[in-house]
């Protein structure tokens, strides 16, 4: 067998293998192209992910900055509210409120002379004062009670509106307020009325302080505090005679007592 014949036989035998090799090479080339394409896509995805992470980090930082600024603004607003409330409370320092004074109906034979009534209250509790010690006196509008759980010490629809008195001299005002304990066994009858309403004297509180005082009243009942009162608009609590006085300035003070009780 000569070389030419042998070559022809080998070519014939190797042709299928060569076809498979070429097909494999083409497949490998296609695979390499696909891998490069996928690699390029992966690189793009990694780049975009890094860009997203950077943007997300910036957003988080901006969000934290805005939260801090919002908190600072809220604190400033709350501080302004406290300052305004304190100023308003200070402006009420010379005032007291009297609860339980009946309102005379139209056509009554007696006039609703609040100045005279205030002097009768003073006489009843043993405080010396006359008309010139009263700067102004009038009834307050009825308070709307939106929360049925509010204290029974609040005004109800059937109760007369409070009478607010502004005193000329703070000394007289303080004597009047200290003597309020003498009303313990007294009622409107002692002032010449037919009503048996109990008479109470309290400091004139701002709306914010009244709300805080009402919450203290609820806590007093729930936790068994014996004493609650105000002094120049500041709320005081005392568990009993053996315990120290607790000053209440805000809701936070109430929550601290509730947590630690």
XYZ file of C-alpha atoms in Angstrom:
261
model
C 0.000 0.000 0.000
C 1.547 3.276 -1.069
C 1.563 6.533 0.911
C -1.165 8.153 -1.133
C -3.561 5.300 -0.477
C -2.689 5.317 3.247
C -3.243 9.068 3.432
C -6.637 8.746 1.781
C -7.653 6.053 4.274
C -6.485 8.135 7.246
C -8.201 11.284 5.943
C -11.400 9.355 5.539
C -11.110 8.027 9.099
C -10.132 11.424 10.574
C -12.672 13.561 8.720
C -15.459 12.957 11.310
C -13.017 13.686 14.140
C -11.844 16.883 12.422
C -15.461 17.954 11.990
C -16.077 17.342 15.685
C -12.898 19.261 16.610
C -13.957 22.209 14.427
C -17.426 22.112 15.936
C -15.882 21.945 19.399
C -13.579 24.858 18.602
C -16.536 26.888 17.368
C -18.471 25.993 20.489
C -15.494 26.976 22.652
C -15.188 30.258 20.760
C -18.916 30.898 21.241
C -18.550 30.001 24.918
C -15.590 32.364 25.313
C -17.578 35.128 23.644
C -20.497 34.390 25.944
C -18.192 34.308 28.979
C -16.669 37.637 27.999
C -20.160 39.071 27.514
C -21.300 37.700 30.870
C -18.108 38.962 32.464
C -18.761 42.395 30.992
C -22.327 42.283 32.311
C -21.050 41.183 35.720
C -18.523 44.015 35.753
C -21.274 46.461 34.839
C -23.476 45.011 37.561
C -20.685 45.303 40.135
C -20.069 48.889 39.066
C -23.760 49.732 39.295
C -23.970 47.997 42.679
C -21.035 50.026 43.966
C -22.680 53.194 42.650
C -25.959 52.188 44.336
C -24.160 51.491 47.620
C -22.544 54.914 47.464
C -25.887 56.568 46.724
C -27.522 54.556 49.509
C -24.774 55.583 51.936
C -25.255 59.230 50.964
C -29.021 58.885 51.409
C -28.560 57.300 54.843
C -26.186 60.066 55.892
C -28.600 62.727 54.630
C -31.464 60.981 56.388
C -29.511 60.921 59.659
C -28.686 64.603 59.225
C -32.344 65.457 58.600
C -33.451 63.366 61.586
C -30.948 65.156 63.816
C -32.085 68.525 62.483
C -35.740 67.567 62.961
C -35.031 66.443 66.528
C -33.165 69.674 67.233
C -36.050 71.716 65.780
C -38.598 69.715 67.802
C -36.575 70.300 70.968
C -36.397 74.012 70.215
C -40.154 74.150 69.601
C -40.831 72.269 72.847
C -38.492 74.587 74.708
C -40.292 77.582 73.230
C -43.608 76.079 74.361
C -42.218 75.615 77.859
C -40.902 79.184 77.900
C -44.229 80.606 76.716
C -46.106 78.430 79.223
C -43.855 79.614 82.064
C -44.375 83.240 81.066
C -48.138 82.746 80.913
C -48.100 80.988 84.275
C -46.078 83.830 85.764
C -48.672 86.306 84.490
C -51.277 84.345 86.495
C -49.293 84.484 89.726
C -51.609 87.105 91.269
C -54.735 85.105 90.331
C -56.733 82.385 92.067
C -59.740 80.389 90.900
C -62.765 79.637 93.075
C -64.850 76.619 92.156
C -68.423 75.899 93.244
C -69.896 79.415 93.354
C -73.519 79.061 92.121
C -74.709 81.186 89.203
C -77.804 83.292 89.894
C -80.511 82.801 87.280
C -82.136 85.721 85.508
C -84.876 87.298 87.602
C -83.211 86.258 90.842
C -83.671 88.677 93.723
C -79.916 88.588 94.372
C -77.350 90.026 92.014
C -74.360 87.965 90.989
C -71.921 90.380 92.675
C -68.680 88.425 92.400
C -66.665 91.030 94.300
C -68.998 90.643 97.281
C -68.862 86.838 96.969
C -65.059 86.840 96.992
C -65.077 88.939 100.157
C -67.532 86.480 101.742
C -65.201 83.597 100.871
C -62.323 85.526 102.445
C -64.352 86.126 105.592
C -65.348 82.440 105.703
C -61.737 81.255 105.612
C -60.506 83.955 107.988
C -58.596 86.231 105.581
C -58.775 89.979 106.102
C -59.293 91.844 102.827
C -61.571 94.457 101.320
C -62.691 95.618 97.890
C -59.482 97.504 97.159
C -57.543 94.206 97.333
C -59.422 92.920 94.272
C -58.089 94.011 90.891
C -60.642 92.164 88.749
C -62.988 89.206 89.142
C -65.122 87.355 86.590
C -66.369 83.916 85.638
C -64.407 81.724 83.266
C -66.006 80.059 80.224
C -67.070 76.467 80.768
C -64.404 73.959 79.825
C -65.271 71.330 77.250
C -64.686 67.842 78.617
C -63.652 65.634 75.708
C -62.209 62.779 77.749
C -64.667 60.991 80.010
C -61.761 59.585 82.022
C -60.734 63.040 83.210
C -60.816 63.681 86.921
C -64.065 64.387 88.720
C -62.358 67.564 89.924
C -62.808 68.945 86.399
C -65.793 71.055 85.483
C -68.846 69.167 84.330
C -71.786 70.544 82.384
C -73.998 70.860 85.505
C -71.372 72.666 87.578
C -71.026 76.460 87.645
C -68.030 77.980 85.840
C -65.039 78.868 87.976
C -64.595 82.395 89.267
C -61.139 83.878 88.669
C -59.849 86.617 90.967
C -56.845 88.832 90.347
C -55.507 90.347 93.548
C -53.860 93.740 93.860
C -51.385 92.547 96.464
C -49.585 89.219 96.257
C -49.474 89.008 100.038
C -53.290 88.959 100.185
C -53.402 86.437 97.374
C -50.970 84.120 99.209
C -52.908 84.429 102.480
C -56.132 83.595 100.632
C -54.559 80.540 98.997
C -53.000 79.234 102.222
C -56.329 79.570 104.033
C -58.142 77.408 101.441
C -57.891 74.473 103.884
C -60.496 76.224 106.030
C -63.067 75.439 103.312
C -62.848 71.728 104.099
C -66.187 71.608 105.922
C -67.775 74.595 104.157
C -70.201 74.866 101.245
C -72.028 77.531 99.243
C -74.571 77.702 102.108
C -71.928 79.458 104.196
C -71.913 82.210 101.555
C -75.672 82.696 101.654
C -76.674 80.354 98.831
C -79.178 77.540 99.039
C -76.818 75.251 97.146
C -74.665 72.757 99.027
C -71.844 72.948 96.475
C -68.410 72.418 97.958
C -66.173 75.448 97.502
C -62.577 74.982 96.343
C -59.758 77.475 95.819
C -56.917 76.720 93.423
C -54.161 78.525 91.617
C -54.964 79.699 88.108
C -53.069 77.330 85.826
C -52.317 77.582 82.134
C -54.043 75.087 79.841
C -50.817 73.086 79.578
C -50.413 72.946 83.352
C -54.091 72.080 83.861
C -53.725 69.096 81.540
C -50.575 68.028 83.371
C -52.333 68.444 86.731
C -55.235 66.251 85.540
C -52.809 63.509 84.548
C -51.225 63.788 87.990
C -54.660 63.389 89.566
C -55.201 60.165 87.613
C -51.771 58.878 88.626
C -52.417 59.870 92.232
C -55.477 57.614 92.303
C -53.768 54.766 90.460
C -50.588 54.771 92.574
C -52.078 55.800 95.902
C -50.411 59.187 96.374
C -51.914 61.021 99.328
C -51.104 64.644 98.529
C -51.214 66.780 95.390
C -51.113 70.571 95.209
C -49.591 73.480 93.315
C -47.282 76.246 94.449
C -46.856 79.297 92.193
C -48.020 77.126 89.298
C -45.654 74.222 90.019
C -47.242 70.822 90.591
C -46.244 68.921 93.735
C -46.873 65.291 94.678
C -46.237 63.435 97.909
C -46.846 59.760 98.593
C -47.476 60.302 102.316
C -46.183 62.293 105.283
C -42.936 60.294 105.403
C -42.032 60.662 101.729
C -40.268 63.601 100.041
C -42.106 66.038 97.786
C -41.879 65.253 94.065
C -41.943 68.134 91.577
C -43.763 67.483 88.308
C -42.587 69.547 85.351
C -43.638 67.400 82.398
C -45.187 64.114 81.251
C -41.700 62.592 81.492
C -41.743 63.086 85.271
C -45.062 61.226 85.505
C -43.761 58.362 83.366
C -40.631 58.055 85.533
C -42.783 57.727 88.645
C -45.007 55.122 86.959
C -41.984 53.081 85.855
C -40.252 53.208 89.248
C -43.356 52.704 91.362
